[in-house]
XYZ file of C-alpha atoms in Angstrom:
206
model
C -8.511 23.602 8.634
C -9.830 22.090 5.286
C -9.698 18.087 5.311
C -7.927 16.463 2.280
C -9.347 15.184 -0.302
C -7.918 11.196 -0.812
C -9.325 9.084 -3.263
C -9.513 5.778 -2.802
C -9.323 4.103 -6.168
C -12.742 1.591 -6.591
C -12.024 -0.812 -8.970
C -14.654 -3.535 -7.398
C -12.097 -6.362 -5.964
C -12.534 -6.265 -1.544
C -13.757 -4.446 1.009
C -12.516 -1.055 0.308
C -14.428 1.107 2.778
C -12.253 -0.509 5.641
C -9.549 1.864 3.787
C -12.081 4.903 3.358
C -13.066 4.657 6.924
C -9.706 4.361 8.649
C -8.627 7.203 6.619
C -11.916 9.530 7.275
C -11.320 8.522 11.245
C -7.678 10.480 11.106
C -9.156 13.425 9.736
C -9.604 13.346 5.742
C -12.167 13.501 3.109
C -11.774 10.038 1.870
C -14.101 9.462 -1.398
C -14.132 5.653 -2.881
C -14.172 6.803 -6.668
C -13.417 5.059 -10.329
C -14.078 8.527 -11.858
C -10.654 9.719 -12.863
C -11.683 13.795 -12.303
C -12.399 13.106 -8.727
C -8.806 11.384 -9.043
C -7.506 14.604 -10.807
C -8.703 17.290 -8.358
C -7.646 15.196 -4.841
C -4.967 16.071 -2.952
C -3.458 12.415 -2.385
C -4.260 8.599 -3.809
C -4.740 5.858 -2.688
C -4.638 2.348 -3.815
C -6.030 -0.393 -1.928
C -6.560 -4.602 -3.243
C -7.151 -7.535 -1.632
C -6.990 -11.405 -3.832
C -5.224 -12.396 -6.466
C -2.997 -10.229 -7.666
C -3.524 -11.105 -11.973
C -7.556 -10.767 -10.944
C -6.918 -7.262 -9.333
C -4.938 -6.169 -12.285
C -8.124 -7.364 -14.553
C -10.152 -5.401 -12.735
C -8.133 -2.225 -12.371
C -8.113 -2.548 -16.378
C -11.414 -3.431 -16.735
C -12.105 -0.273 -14.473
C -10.138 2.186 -16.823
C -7.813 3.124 -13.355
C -4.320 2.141 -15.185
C -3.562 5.222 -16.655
C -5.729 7.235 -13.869
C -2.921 5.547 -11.150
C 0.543 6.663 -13.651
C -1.482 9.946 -13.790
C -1.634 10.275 -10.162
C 1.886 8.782 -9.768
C 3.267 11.463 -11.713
C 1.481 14.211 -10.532
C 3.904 14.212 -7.767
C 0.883 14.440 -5.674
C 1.388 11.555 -2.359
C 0.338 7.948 -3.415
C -0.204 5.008 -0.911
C -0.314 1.249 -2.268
C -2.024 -1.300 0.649
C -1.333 -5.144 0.171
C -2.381 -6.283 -3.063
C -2.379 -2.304 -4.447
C 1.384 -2.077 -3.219
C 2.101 -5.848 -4.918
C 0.614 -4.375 -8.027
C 2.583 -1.013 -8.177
C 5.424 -3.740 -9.032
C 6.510 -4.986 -12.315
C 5.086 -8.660 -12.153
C 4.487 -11.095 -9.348
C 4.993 -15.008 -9.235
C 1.291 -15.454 -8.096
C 0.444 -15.020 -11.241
C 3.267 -15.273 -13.821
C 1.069 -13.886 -17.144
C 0.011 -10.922 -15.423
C 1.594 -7.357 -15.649
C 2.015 -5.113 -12.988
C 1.711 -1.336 -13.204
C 5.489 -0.852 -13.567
C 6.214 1.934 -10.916
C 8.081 0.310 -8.573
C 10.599 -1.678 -10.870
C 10.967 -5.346 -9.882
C 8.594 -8.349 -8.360
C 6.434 -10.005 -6.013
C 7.726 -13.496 -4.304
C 6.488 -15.737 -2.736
C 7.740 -16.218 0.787
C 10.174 -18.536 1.152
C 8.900 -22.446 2.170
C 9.077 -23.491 5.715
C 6.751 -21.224 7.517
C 3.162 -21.398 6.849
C 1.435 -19.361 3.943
C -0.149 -16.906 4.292
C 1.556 -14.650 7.024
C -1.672 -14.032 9.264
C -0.462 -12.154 12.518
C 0.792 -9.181 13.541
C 4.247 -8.960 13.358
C 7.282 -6.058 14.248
C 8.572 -3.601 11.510
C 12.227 -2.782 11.247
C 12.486 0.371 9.609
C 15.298 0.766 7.534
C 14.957 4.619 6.192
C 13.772 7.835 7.687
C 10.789 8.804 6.485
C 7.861 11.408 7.177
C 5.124 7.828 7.404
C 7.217 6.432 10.219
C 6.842 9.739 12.438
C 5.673 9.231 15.800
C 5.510 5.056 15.562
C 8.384 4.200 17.421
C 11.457 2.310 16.939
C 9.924 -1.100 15.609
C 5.680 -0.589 15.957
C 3.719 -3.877 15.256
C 1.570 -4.077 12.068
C -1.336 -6.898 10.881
C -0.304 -8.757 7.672
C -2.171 -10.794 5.780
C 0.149 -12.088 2.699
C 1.904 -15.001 1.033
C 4.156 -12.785 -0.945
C 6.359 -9.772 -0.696
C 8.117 -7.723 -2.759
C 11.340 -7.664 -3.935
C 12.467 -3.968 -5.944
C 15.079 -4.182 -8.612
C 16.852 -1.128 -6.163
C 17.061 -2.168 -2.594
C 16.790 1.301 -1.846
C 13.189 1.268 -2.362
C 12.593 -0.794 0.837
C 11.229 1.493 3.873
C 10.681 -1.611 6.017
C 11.137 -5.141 6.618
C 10.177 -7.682 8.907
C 11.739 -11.274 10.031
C 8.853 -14.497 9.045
C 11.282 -17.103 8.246
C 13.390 -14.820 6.490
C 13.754 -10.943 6.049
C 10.580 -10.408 3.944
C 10.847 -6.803 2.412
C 7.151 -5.377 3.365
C 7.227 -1.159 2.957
C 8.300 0.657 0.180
C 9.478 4.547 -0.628
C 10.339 5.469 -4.797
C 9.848 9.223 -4.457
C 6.003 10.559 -3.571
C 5.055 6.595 -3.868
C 4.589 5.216 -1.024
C 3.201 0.808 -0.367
C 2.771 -1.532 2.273
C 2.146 -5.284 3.003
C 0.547 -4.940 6.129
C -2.902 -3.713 6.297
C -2.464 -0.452 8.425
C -6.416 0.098 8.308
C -6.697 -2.965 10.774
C -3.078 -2.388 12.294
C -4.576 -0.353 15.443
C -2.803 2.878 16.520
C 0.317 2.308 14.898
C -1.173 1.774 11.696
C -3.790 5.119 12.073
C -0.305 6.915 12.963
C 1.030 5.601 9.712
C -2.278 6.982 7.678
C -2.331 10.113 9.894
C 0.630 10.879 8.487
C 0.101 10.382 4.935
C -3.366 12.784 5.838
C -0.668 15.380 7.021
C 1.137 14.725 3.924
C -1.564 15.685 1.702
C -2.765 18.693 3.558
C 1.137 19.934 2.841
């Protein structure tokens, strides 16, 4: 069977090969690219950051990838945001009030709420609160690595695929049609977190 073809967007912010490499290990072509025809012909998109999220957004810009990631978003075609890229799929975040997010998931990023310690740096339990083809085969409530101060918070509440408890219910998956975003890292979340790529591999073989 042909591999898919999954570009990871390279837009120079982090180590994005963790990403590429996680992603080649459950069985697909993953290509770190800023050319927006490699973008065009793959099967599936990804969209990984790490920092600040106004400094990501620079660079994305800077990079020529905004309009390459609405392309790809409305190609239909299966789209994954990781930390930072899922935090900049949003509308804004209060890291970095001047900043504007890429607008496909309408709403913002928060900051977790005071009174636990910042950033979130553990693993920590998902509940899963839709069905959904990413959460196949990961059990009831599978464990995931985070690395975050903030979380998102959708104008729809439908848009949340999973949450965990840190103080609060932070919101920390996301589902708006083939879009797809996470918090956690699932790169460094062990075999729950290959499941969860495996699965968007299987979705862009479909």
């Amino acid at each position: 069977m042909t591999k898919p073809h999954i570009a990871v967007l390279d837009y120079g912010i982090g180590n994005l090969r963790s990403a590429q490499k996680a992603l080649e290990h459950v069985g697909a072509r993953a290509e770190l690219t800023s050319d927006p025809s490699v973008t065009r012909e793959a099967d599936a998109v990804v969209l990984p950051g790490v920092g600040a999220f106004g400094a990501c957004m620079d660079a994305l810009r800077a990079n020529g990838l905004e309009g390459v990631v609405h392309e790809a978003v409305g190609s239909g075609r299966p789209f994954l945001g990781i930390c930072v890229g899922m935090q900049m799929l949003f509308d804004a975040s209060d890291e970095d009030p001047g900043a504007r997010g890429l607008g496909v998931i309408p709403g913002t990023v928060a900051w977790v709420p005071a009174g636990v310690p910042r950033p979130q740096m553990q693993w920590n339990r998902l509940t899963l609160r839709v069905e959904d083809p990413m959460f196949d085969g990961l059990g009831e409530n599978p464990w995931m690595y985070f690395v975050h101060s903030l979380h998102g918070v959708p104008a729809d509440p439908a848009d949340v695929a999973a949450t965990v408890q840190y103080g609060t219910t932070l919101n920390v998956a996301f589902r708006r049609g083939n879009v797809f975003a996470t918090q956690f890292h699932p790169e460094k979340s062990a075999t729950a977190g290959l499941g969860l790529l495996a699965n968007f591999v299987k979705a862009a073989s479909r």
